[in-house]
Amino acid sequence: MVLLLRTTRSVNLTEAGARLVAEAGPAVAAATAALASTVDRSGEPTGVLRLNVPRLAWRVALRPVLREYVRRHPGVRVEVHVDDRNVDIVACGYDAGIRLRESVEKDMATVRISGPIRFVVVGSPTYLAEHGQPERPGDLVHHACIRWQSPTTGEVYRWELEERGRDVEVAVDGPVTSTDAEVIAACAGDGLGLAYVAAHEVARELAAGQLVTVLEAHCPEVPGLFLYFPREAGRVPKLAALVSCIREVGAPEGPTRRSARRR
């Protein structure tokens, strides 16, 4: 289909070209205006920044970053969608997500937002007084354990621990299974069994003595949480500004003992 008629001195639309402009022109103009609106005349980022994050991200790292970001860039409205599922951020319309490193697709750009995260096995003093403490990972099969179920796949998580320098997985069993770490920690605090959670998620309970760690020498540390997004999106001003805040406010790099596949 011919849309333009060109000569060395002029360019004119054909009838088909004029029809295309009439029908598609408003949509193209609207898209152009939307792109232009992402940065105002002063160069300040504007628009809506949509983030998909797990609950752990808010507890561990996102809060101070978000506070600084909103202070610096009042022209941006931030939507924080809390979701422990692994979702396709592009298909679902998010600008970026936050996840543990091993949960991020390899073609995504990543920016560290937290230091390493340690997972721990915990139980209440009441439970441990009645049932005793496990001494090695294999002992967990003789204990009631509060299990975590992936909200993405429905798979029940096999606890990943270490023994004699090797990674081991233990298929635990117990009275309660949940997709939510807060529920799991609360059940452990109520003496229903042992739980496997990120140490950040039970910091207050540990400090108060409501929960006690066991198997400490066998518990892993993972690289931490990372902001991730399509590589080309890193040039979008509102997202580039978030990356800048993370690099200034976020946690520094740190060593890790191993990487777990959870979440």
PDB file of C-alpha atoms in Angstrom:
ATOM      1  CA  MET A   1       0.000   0.000   0.000  1.00  0.00           C
ATOM      2  CA  VAL A   2       1.354   3.424  -0.980  1.00  0.00           C
ATOM      3  CA  LEU A   3       0.902   6.040   1.734  1.00  0.00           C
ATOM      4  CA  LEU A   4       3.132   8.861   0.474  1.00  0.00           C
ATOM      5  CA  LEU A   5       3.909  10.395  -2.888  1.00  0.00           C
ATOM      6  CA  ARG A   6       7.420  11.857  -2.990  1.00  0.00           C
ATOM      7  CA  THR A   7       9.173  14.133  -5.429  1.00  0.00           C
ATOM      8  CA  THR A   8      12.480  15.908  -5.035  1.00  0.00           C
ATOM      9  CA  ARG A   9      10.588  18.989  -3.823  1.00  0.00           C
ATOM     10  CA  SER A  10       7.541  17.768  -1.930  1.00  0.00           C
ATOM     11  CA  VAL A  11       5.796  14.963  -0.083  1.00  0.00           C
ATOM     12  CA  ASN A  12       2.036  14.400  -0.208  1.00  0.00           C
ATOM     13  CA  LEU A  13      -0.305  11.825   1.293  1.00  0.00           C
ATOM     14  CA  THR A  14      -2.168   9.422  -0.937  1.00  0.00           C
ATOM     15  CA  GLU A  15      -5.852   8.788  -0.241  1.00  0.00           C
ATOM     16  CA  ALA A  16      -4.881   5.721   1.804  1.00  0.00           C
ATOM     17  CA  GLY A  17      -2.303   7.754   3.701  1.00  0.00           C
ATOM     18  CA  ALA A  18      -4.821  10.478   4.512  1.00  0.00           C
ATOM     19  CA  ARG A  19      -7.224   7.821   5.786  1.00  0.00           C
ATOM     20  CA  LEU A  20      -4.525   6.337   8.057  1.00  0.00           C
ATOM     21  CA  VAL A  21      -3.694   9.740   9.537  1.00  0.00           C
ATOM     22  CA  ALA A  22      -7.359  10.465  10.201  1.00  0.00           C
ATOM     23  CA  GLU A  23      -7.936   7.154  11.946  1.00  0.00           C
ATOM     24  CA  ALA A  24      -4.629   6.642  13.772  1.00  0.00           C
ATOM     25  CA  GLY A  25      -3.588  10.259  14.309  1.00  0.00           C
ATOM     26  CA  PRO A  26      -5.454  10.848  17.602  1.00  0.00           C
ATOM     27  CA  ALA A  27      -4.034   7.658  19.132  1.00  0.00           C
ATOM     28  CA  VAL A  28      -0.498   8.541  18.058  1.00  0.00           C
ATOM     29  CA  ALA A  29      -0.903  12.065  19.443  1.00  0.00           C
ATOM     30  CA  ALA A  30      -2.161  10.694  22.758  1.00  0.00           C
ATOM     31  CA  ALA A  31       0.782   8.283  23.004  1.00  0.00           C
ATOM     32  CA  THR A  32       3.235  11.067  22.215  1.00  0.00           C
ATOM     33  CA  ALA A  33       1.663  13.282  24.885  1.00  0.00           C
ATOM     34  CA  ALA A  34       1.835  10.454  27.435  1.00  0.00           C
ATOM     35  CA  LEU A  35       5.530   9.945  26.734  1.00  0.00           C
ATOM     36  CA  ALA A  36       6.198  13.646  27.020  1.00  0.00           C
ATOM     37  CA  SER A  37       4.359  13.827  30.337  1.00  0.00           C
ATOM     38  CA  THR A  38       6.777  11.417  32.024  1.00  0.00           C
ATOM     39  CA  VAL A  39       9.163  14.349  32.471  1.00  0.00           C
ATOM     40  CA  ASP A  40       7.953  17.860  33.171  1.00  0.00           C
ATOM     41  CA  ARG A  41       9.620  21.000  31.837  1.00  0.00           C
ATOM     42  CA  SER A  42      12.048  21.161  34.741  1.00  0.00           C
ATOM     43  CA  GLY A  43      13.301  17.648  34.001  1.00  0.00           C
ATOM     44  CA  GLU A  44      11.627  16.250  37.115  1.00  0.00           C
ATOM     45  CA  PRO A  45      10.144  12.719  36.738  1.00  0.00           C
ATOM     46  CA  THR A  46       6.348  12.583  36.795  1.00  0.00           C
ATOM     47  CA  GLY A  47       3.627  10.012  36.296  1.00  0.00           C
ATOM     48  CA  VAL A  48       2.766   6.776  38.114  1.00  0.00           C
ATOM     49  CA  LEU A  49       5.410   4.296  39.240  1.00  0.00           C
ATOM     50  CA  ARG A  50       3.917   0.826  39.758  1.00  0.00           C
ATOM     51  CA  LEU A  51       5.917  -1.659  41.850  1.00  0.00           C
ATOM     52  CA  ASN A  52       5.220  -5.326  42.611  1.00  0.00           C
ATOM     53  CA  VAL A  53       6.947  -6.439  45.821  1.00  0.00           C
ATOM     54  CA  PRO A  54       6.774  -9.231  48.406  1.00  0.00           C
ATOM     55  CA  ARG A  55       5.961  -8.423  52.027  1.00  0.00           C
ATOM     56  CA  LEU A  56       9.552  -9.153  52.960  1.00  0.00           C
ATOM     57  CA  ALA A  57      10.775  -6.281  50.788  1.00  0.00           C
ATOM     58  CA  TRP A  58       8.830  -3.720  52.814  1.00  0.00           C
ATOM     59  CA  ARG A  59      10.113  -5.110  56.113  1.00  0.00           C
ATOM     60  CA  VAL A  60      13.709  -5.354  54.981  1.00  0.00           C
ATOM     61  CA  ALA A  61      14.528  -2.539  52.570  1.00  0.00           C
ATOM     62  CA  LEU A  62      11.832  -0.655  50.682  1.00  0.00           C
ATOM     63  CA  ARG A  63      10.493   1.682  53.371  1.00  0.00           C
ATOM     64  CA  PRO A  64      13.499   4.056  53.674  1.00  0.00           C
ATOM     65  CA  VAL A  65      13.990   4.057  49.900  1.00  0.00           C
ATOM     66  CA  LEU A  66      10.354   4.939  49.260  1.00  0.00           C
ATOM     67  CA  ARG A  67      10.428   7.684  51.884  1.00  0.00           C
ATOM     68  CA  GLU A  68      13.402   9.339  50.210  1.00  0.00           C
ATOM     69  CA  TYR A  69      12.023   8.833  46.700  1.00  0.00           C
ATOM     70  CA  VAL A  70       8.689  10.491  47.489  1.00  0.00           C
ATOM     71  CA  ARG A  71      10.474  13.382  49.214  1.00  0.00           C
ATOM     72  CA  ARG A  72      12.680  14.010  46.195  1.00  0.00           C
ATOM     73  CA  HIS A  73      10.098  13.479  43.454  1.00  0.00           C
ATOM     74  CA  PRO A  74       6.671  14.821  44.450  1.00  0.00           C
ATOM     75  CA  GLY A  75       5.537  14.690  40.823  1.00  0.00           C
ATOM     76  CA  VAL A  76       5.494  10.871  40.866  1.00  0.00           C
ATOM     77  CA  ARG A  77       2.681   8.848  42.385  1.00  0.00           C
ATOM     78  CA  VAL A  78       3.922   5.463  43.606  1.00  0.00           C
ATOM     79  CA  GLU A  79       1.708   2.364  43.654  1.00  0.00           C
ATOM     80  CA  VAL A  80       3.148  -0.430  45.805  1.00  0.00           C
ATOM     81  CA  HIS A  81       1.367  -3.723  45.115  1.00  0.00           C
ATOM     82  CA  VAL A  82       2.272  -6.294  47.780  1.00  0.00           C
ATOM     83  CA  ASP A  83       2.238  -9.773  46.270  1.00  0.00           C
ATOM     84  CA  ASP A  84       4.251 -12.835  47.281  1.00  0.00           C
ATOM     85  CA  ARG A  85       3.624 -14.520  43.923  1.00  0.00           C
ATOM     86  CA  ASN A  86       6.189 -14.352  41.162  1.00  0.00           C
ATOM     87  CA  VAL A  87       4.360 -12.417  38.446  1.00  0.00           C
ATOM     88  CA  ASP A  88       5.244 -11.268  34.946  1.00  0.00           C
ATOM     89  CA  ILE A  89       5.744  -7.575  35.705  1.00  0.00           C
ATOM     90  CA  VAL A  90       5.631  -6.574  32.041  1.00  0.00           C
ATOM     91  CA  ALA A  91       2.406  -8.452  31.266  1.00  0.00           C
ATOM     92  CA  CYS A  92       0.791  -7.151  34.454  1.00  0.00           C
ATOM     93  CA  GLY A  93       1.714  -3.523  33.781  1.00  0.00           C
ATOM     94  CA  TYR A  94       4.310  -2.940  36.511  1.00  0.00           C
ATOM     95  CA  ASP A  95       7.347  -0.744  36.038  1.00  0.00           C
ATOM     96  CA  ALA A  96       9.511  -2.895  38.298  1.00  0.00           C
ATOM     97  CA  GLY A  97       9.445  -5.646  40.897  1.00  0.00           C
ATOM     98  CA  ILE A  98      11.462  -6.728  43.906  1.00  0.00           C
ATOM     99  CA  ARG A  99      12.382 -10.363  44.566  1.00  0.00           C
ATOM    100  CA  LEU A 100      15.159 -12.598  45.840  1.00  0.00           C
ATOM    101  CA  ARG A 101      17.882 -12.756  43.188  1.00  0.00           C
ATOM    102  CA  GLU A 102      17.248 -16.379  42.217  1.00  0.00           C
ATOM    103  CA  SER A 103      13.585 -15.588  41.441  1.00  0.00           C
ATOM    104  CA  VAL A 104      14.453 -12.930  38.836  1.00  0.00           C
ATOM    105  CA  GLU A 105      14.566 -13.800  35.133  1.00  0.00           C
ATOM    106  CA  LYS A 106      18.093 -13.589  33.727  1.00  0.00           C
ATOM    107  CA  ASP A 107      17.167 -11.073  30.999  1.00  0.00           C
ATOM    108  CA  MET A 108      16.114  -8.452  33.560  1.00  0.00           C
ATOM    109  CA  ALA A 109      18.281  -5.612  34.855  1.00  0.00           C
ATOM    110  CA  THR A 110      18.789  -5.875  38.628  1.00  0.00           C
ATOM    111  CA  VAL A 111      19.774  -3.441  41.368  1.00  0.00           C
ATOM    112  CA  ARG A 112      20.519  -4.617  44.901  1.00  0.00           C
ATOM    113  CA  ILE A 113      18.128  -3.136  47.447  1.00  0.00           C
ATOM    114  CA  SER A 114      19.063  -5.148  50.565  1.00  0.00           C
ATOM    115  CA  GLY A 115      21.996  -6.904  52.106  1.00  0.00           C
ATOM    116  CA  PRO A 116      22.113 -10.685  52.463  1.00  0.00           C
ATOM    117  CA  ILE A 117      19.120 -12.310  54.155  1.00  0.00           C
ATOM    118  CA  ARG A 118      19.443 -15.188  56.576  1.00  0.00           C
ATOM    119  CA  PHE A 119      16.785 -17.855  56.936  1.00  0.00           C
ATOM    120  CA  VAL A 120      16.287 -19.445  60.356  1.00  0.00           C
ATOM    121  CA  VAL A 121      14.418 -22.320  61.973  1.00  0.00           C
ATOM    122  CA  VAL A 122      12.462 -21.115  65.003  1.00  0.00           C
ATOM    123  CA  GLY A 123      10.143 -22.490  67.650  1.00  0.00           C
ATOM    124  CA  SER A 124       8.478 -21.275  70.816  1.00  0.00           C
ATOM    125  CA  PRO A 125      10.081 -22.025  74.211  1.00  0.00           C
ATOM    126  CA  THR A 126       6.917 -23.978  75.101  1.00  0.00           C
ATOM    127  CA  TYR A 127       7.158 -26.218  72.035  1.00  0.00           C
ATOM    128  CA  LEU A 128      10.881 -26.820  72.527  1.00  0.00           C
ATOM    129  CA  ALA A 129      10.446 -27.622  76.218  1.00  0.00           C
ATOM    130  CA  GLU A 130       7.873 -30.270  75.332  1.00  0.00           C
ATOM    131  CA  HIS A 131       9.449 -31.763  72.198  1.00  0.00           C
ATOM    132  CA  GLY A 132      13.155 -30.958  72.505  1.00  0.00           C
ATOM    133  CA  GLN A 133      15.448 -29.305  69.985  1.00  0.00           C
ATOM    134  CA  PRO A 134      16.492 -30.857  66.664  1.00  0.00           C
ATOM    135  CA  GLU A 135      20.255 -31.359  66.524  1.00  0.00           C
ATOM    136  CA  ARG A 136      20.620 -31.913  62.768  1.00  0.00           C
ATOM    137  CA  PRO A 137      18.411 -31.342  59.700  1.00  0.00           C
ATOM    138  CA  GLY A 138      17.280 -34.969  59.575  1.00  0.00           C
ATOM    139  CA  ASP A 139      15.714 -34.606  63.032  1.00  0.00           C
ATOM    140  CA  LEU A 140      13.055 -32.306  61.568  1.00  0.00           C
ATOM    141  CA  VAL A 141      11.074 -35.280  60.277  1.00  0.00           C
ATOM    142  CA  HIS A 142      10.273 -36.090  63.912  1.00  0.00           C
ATOM    143  CA  HIS A 143       8.936 -32.573  64.619  1.00  0.00           C
ATOM    144  CA  ALA A 144       5.747 -30.734  63.799  1.00  0.00           C
ATOM    145  CA  CYS A 145       6.682 -28.080  61.219  1.00  0.00           C
ATOM    146  CA  ILE A 146       4.654 -25.145  59.884  1.00  0.00           C
ATOM    147  CA  ARG A 147       5.003 -25.452  56.127  1.00  0.00           C
ATOM    148  CA  TRP A 148       5.229 -22.732  53.468  1.00  0.00           C
ATOM    149  CA  GLN A 149       3.370 -23.195  50.191  1.00  0.00           C
ATOM    150  CA  SER A 150       4.366 -21.213  47.116  1.00  0.00           C
ATOM    151  CA  PRO A 151       1.513 -18.902  46.055  1.00  0.00           C
ATOM    152  CA  THR A 152       2.954 -19.067  42.533  1.00  0.00           C
ATOM    153  CA  THR A 153       3.194 -22.823  41.963  1.00  0.00           C
ATOM    154  CA  GLY A 154       1.292 -24.333  44.890  1.00  0.00           C
ATOM    155  CA  GLU A 155       4.376 -26.415  45.717  1.00  0.00           C
ATOM    156  CA  VAL A 156       5.063 -27.080  49.411  1.00  0.00           C
ATOM    157  CA  TYR A 157       8.551 -25.860  50.199  1.00  0.00           C
ATOM    158  CA  ARG A 158      11.230 -28.345  51.212  1.00  0.00           C
ATOM    159  CA  TRP A 159      13.406 -26.717  53.875  1.00  0.00           C
ATOM    160  CA  GLU A 160      16.871 -25.967  52.490  1.00  0.00           C
ATOM    161  CA  LEU A 161      19.644 -26.320  55.042  1.00  0.00           C
ATOM    162  CA  GLU A 162      23.336 -27.207  55.227  1.00  0.00           C
ATOM    163  CA  GLU A 163      25.107 -30.185  56.740  1.00  0.00           C
ATOM    164  CA  ARG A 164      28.832 -30.981  56.626  1.00  0.00           C
ATOM    165  CA  GLY A 165      29.358 -28.488  53.831  1.00  0.00           C
ATOM    166  CA  ARG A 166      26.554 -29.885  51.679  1.00  0.00           C
ATOM    167  CA  ASP A 167      23.146 -28.470  50.801  1.00  0.00           C
ATOM    168  CA  VAL A 168      20.290 -30.649  52.052  1.00  0.00           C
ATOM    169  CA  GLU A 169      16.539 -30.470  51.539  1.00  0.00           C
ATOM    170  CA  VAL A 170      14.105 -31.777  54.126  1.00  0.00           C
ATOM    171  CA  ALA A 171      10.464 -32.565  53.319  1.00  0.00           C
ATOM    172  CA  VAL A 172       8.834 -31.547  56.594  1.00  0.00           C
ATOM    173  CA  ASP A 173       5.289 -32.189  57.799  1.00  0.00           C
ATOM    174  CA  GLY A 174       3.017 -30.543  60.324  1.00  0.00           C
ATOM    175  CA  PRO A 175      -0.430 -29.277  61.265  1.00  0.00           C
ATOM    176  CA  VAL A 176      -0.497 -25.989  59.306  1.00  0.00           C
ATOM    177  CA  THR A 177       0.492 -24.941  55.776  1.00  0.00           C
ATOM    178  CA  SER A 178       0.321 -21.314  54.619  1.00  0.00           C
ATOM    179  CA  THR A 179       1.423 -19.010  51.815  1.00  0.00           C
ATOM    180  CA  ASP A 180       2.053 -16.186  54.316  1.00  0.00           C
ATOM    181  CA  ALA A 181       5.179 -15.866  56.459  1.00  0.00           C
ATOM    182  CA  GLU A 182       3.317 -13.873  59.115  1.00  0.00           C
ATOM    183  CA  VAL A 183       0.844 -16.724  59.603  1.00  0.00           C
ATOM    184  CA  ILE A 184       3.697 -19.237  59.760  1.00  0.00           C
ATOM    185  CA  ALA A 185       5.589 -17.217  62.367  1.00  0.00           C
ATOM    186  CA  ALA A 186       2.436 -16.700  64.451  1.00  0.00           C
ATOM    187  CA  CYS A 187       1.704 -20.443  64.453  1.00  0.00           C
ATOM    188  CA  ALA A 188       5.255 -21.137  65.611  1.00  0.00           C
ATOM    189  CA  GLY A 189       4.841 -18.518  68.342  1.00  0.00           C
ATOM    190  CA  ASP A 190       1.655 -20.288  69.461  1.00  0.00           C
ATOM    191  CA  GLY A 191       3.599 -23.503  69.949  1.00  0.00           C
ATOM    192  CA  LEU A 192       2.121 -25.394  66.987  1.00  0.00           C
ATOM    193  CA  GLY A 193       5.505 -26.381  65.587  1.00  0.00           C
ATOM    194  CA  LEU A 194       8.789 -25.196  64.138  1.00  0.00           C
ATOM    195  CA  ALA A 195       8.947 -22.648  61.308  1.00  0.00           C
ATOM    196  CA  TYR A 196      11.463 -21.748  58.601  1.00  0.00           C
ATOM    197  CA  VAL A 197      11.410 -18.000  57.890  1.00  0.00           C
ATOM    198  CA  ALA A 198      13.640 -15.036  57.081  1.00  0.00           C
ATOM    199  CA  ALA A 199      15.209 -13.723  60.279  1.00  0.00           C
ATOM    200  CA  HIS A 200      13.853 -10.227  59.510  1.00  0.00           C
ATOM    201  CA  GLU A 201      10.300 -11.577  59.663  1.00  0.00           C
ATOM    202  CA  VAL A 202      10.660 -12.706  63.289  1.00  0.00           C
ATOM    203  CA  ALA A 203      13.160 -10.160  64.624  1.00  0.00           C
ATOM    204  CA  ARG A 204      10.761  -8.755  67.240  1.00  0.00           C
ATOM    205  CA  GLU A 205       9.638 -12.198  68.397  1.00  0.00           C
ATOM    206  CA  LEU A 206      13.249 -13.340  68.761  1.00  0.00           C
ATOM    207  CA  ALA A 207      14.190 -10.199  70.697  1.00  0.00           C
ATOM    208  CA  ALA A 208      11.203 -10.688  73.020  1.00  0.00           C
ATOM    209  CA  GLY A 209      11.992 -14.359  73.606  1.00  0.00           C
ATOM    210  CA  GLN A 210       8.703 -15.480  72.093  1.00  0.00           C
ATOM    211  CA  LEU A 211      10.655 -17.515  69.529  1.00  0.00           C
ATOM    212  CA  VAL A 212      14.040 -19.228  69.741  1.00  0.00           C
ATOM    213  CA  THR A 213      16.330 -20.259  66.882  1.00  0.00           C
ATOM    214  CA  VAL A 214      17.458 -23.857  66.436  1.00  0.00           C
ATOM    215  CA  LEU A 215      19.821 -25.519  63.957  1.00  0.00           C
ATOM    216  CA  GLU A 216      21.703 -22.214  63.611  1.00  0.00           C
ATOM    217  CA  ALA A 217      24.825 -23.847  62.170  1.00  0.00           C
ATOM    218  CA  HIS A 218      22.704 -25.396  59.416  1.00  0.00           C
ATOM    219  CA  CYS A 219      20.746 -22.308  58.281  1.00  0.00           C
ATOM    220  CA  PRO A 220      21.536 -20.630  54.919  1.00  0.00           C
ATOM    221  CA  GLU A 221      22.061 -17.031  53.910  1.00  0.00           C
ATOM    222  CA  VAL A 222      20.844 -15.787  50.513  1.00  0.00           C
ATOM    223  CA  PRO A 223      22.173 -12.866  48.433  1.00  0.00           C
ATOM    224  CA  GLY A 224      19.265 -10.560  49.276  1.00  0.00           C
ATOM    225  CA  LEU A 225      16.511  -8.626  47.521  1.00  0.00           C
ATOM    226  CA  PHE A 226      16.874  -6.925  44.153  1.00  0.00           C
ATOM    227  CA  LEU A 227      14.827  -4.404  42.197  1.00  0.00           C
ATOM    228  CA  TYR A 228      14.366  -5.753  38.667  1.00  0.00           C
ATOM    229  CA  PHE A 229      12.969  -4.378  35.424  1.00  0.00           C
ATOM    230  CA  PRO A 230      13.377  -4.732  31.635  1.00  0.00           C
ATOM    231  CA  ARG A 231      16.774  -3.350  30.635  1.00  0.00           C
ATOM    232  CA  GLU A 232      15.396  -0.735  28.257  1.00  0.00           C
ATOM    233  CA  ALA A 233      13.116   0.611  31.009  1.00  0.00           C
ATOM    234  CA  GLY A 234      16.126   1.810  32.974  1.00  0.00           C
ATOM    235  CA  ARG A 235      16.154   4.991  30.865  1.00  0.00           C
ATOM    236  CA  VAL A 236      12.642   5.985  31.953  1.00  0.00           C
ATOM    237  CA  PRO A 237      13.141   8.992  34.287  1.00  0.00           C
ATOM    238  CA  LYS A 238      10.810   7.859  37.096  1.00  0.00           C
ATOM    239  CA  LEU A 239      12.521   4.463  37.259  1.00  0.00           C
ATOM    240  CA  ALA A 240      16.033   5.853  36.855  1.00  0.00           C
ATOM    241  CA  ALA A 241      15.277   8.146  39.808  1.00  0.00           C
ATOM    242  CA  LEU A 242      14.252   5.135  41.925  1.00  0.00           C
ATOM    243  CA  VAL A 243      17.469   3.335  41.062  1.00  0.00           C
ATOM    244  CA  SER A 244      19.411   6.424  42.135  1.00  0.00           C
ATOM    245  CA  CYS A 245      17.616   6.462  45.504  1.00  0.00           C
ATOM    246  CA  ILE A 246      18.266   2.754  46.040  1.00  0.00           C
ATOM    247  CA  ARG A 247      21.968   3.176  45.364  1.00  0.00           C
ATOM    248  CA  GLU A 248      22.169   5.988  47.898  1.00  0.00           C
ATOM    249  CA  VAL A 249      19.848   4.595  50.594  1.00  0.00           C
ATOM    250  CA  GLY A 250      19.844   0.808  50.022  1.00  0.00           C
ATOM    251  CA  ALA A 251      21.992  -1.747  51.792  1.00  0.00           C
ATOM    252  CA  PRO A 252      25.596  -2.375  50.682  1.00  0.00           C
ATOM    253  CA  GLU A 253      26.836  -5.547  49.085  1.00  0.00           C
ATOM    254  CA  GLY A 254      27.657  -8.391  51.430  1.00  0.00           C
ATOM    255  CA  PRO A 255      28.994 -11.974  51.360  1.00  0.00           C
ATOM    256  CA  THR A 256      26.610 -14.905  51.265  1.00  0.00           C
ATOM    257  CA  ARG A 257      27.007 -18.525  52.214  1.00  0.00           C
ATOM    258  CA  ARG A 258      24.628 -19.954  49.631  1.00  0.00           C
ATOM    259  CA  SER A 259      21.478 -19.273  47.637  1.00  0.00           C
ATOM    260  CA  ALA A 260      18.083 -20.807  48.363  1.00  0.00           C
ATOM    261  CA  ARG A 261      15.334 -21.236  45.780  1.00  0.00           C
ATOM    262  CA  ARG A 262      12.487 -20.120  48.008  1.00  0.00           C
ATOM    263  CA  ARG A 263       9.997 -17.612  46.540  1.00  0.00           C
TER     264      ARG A 263
END
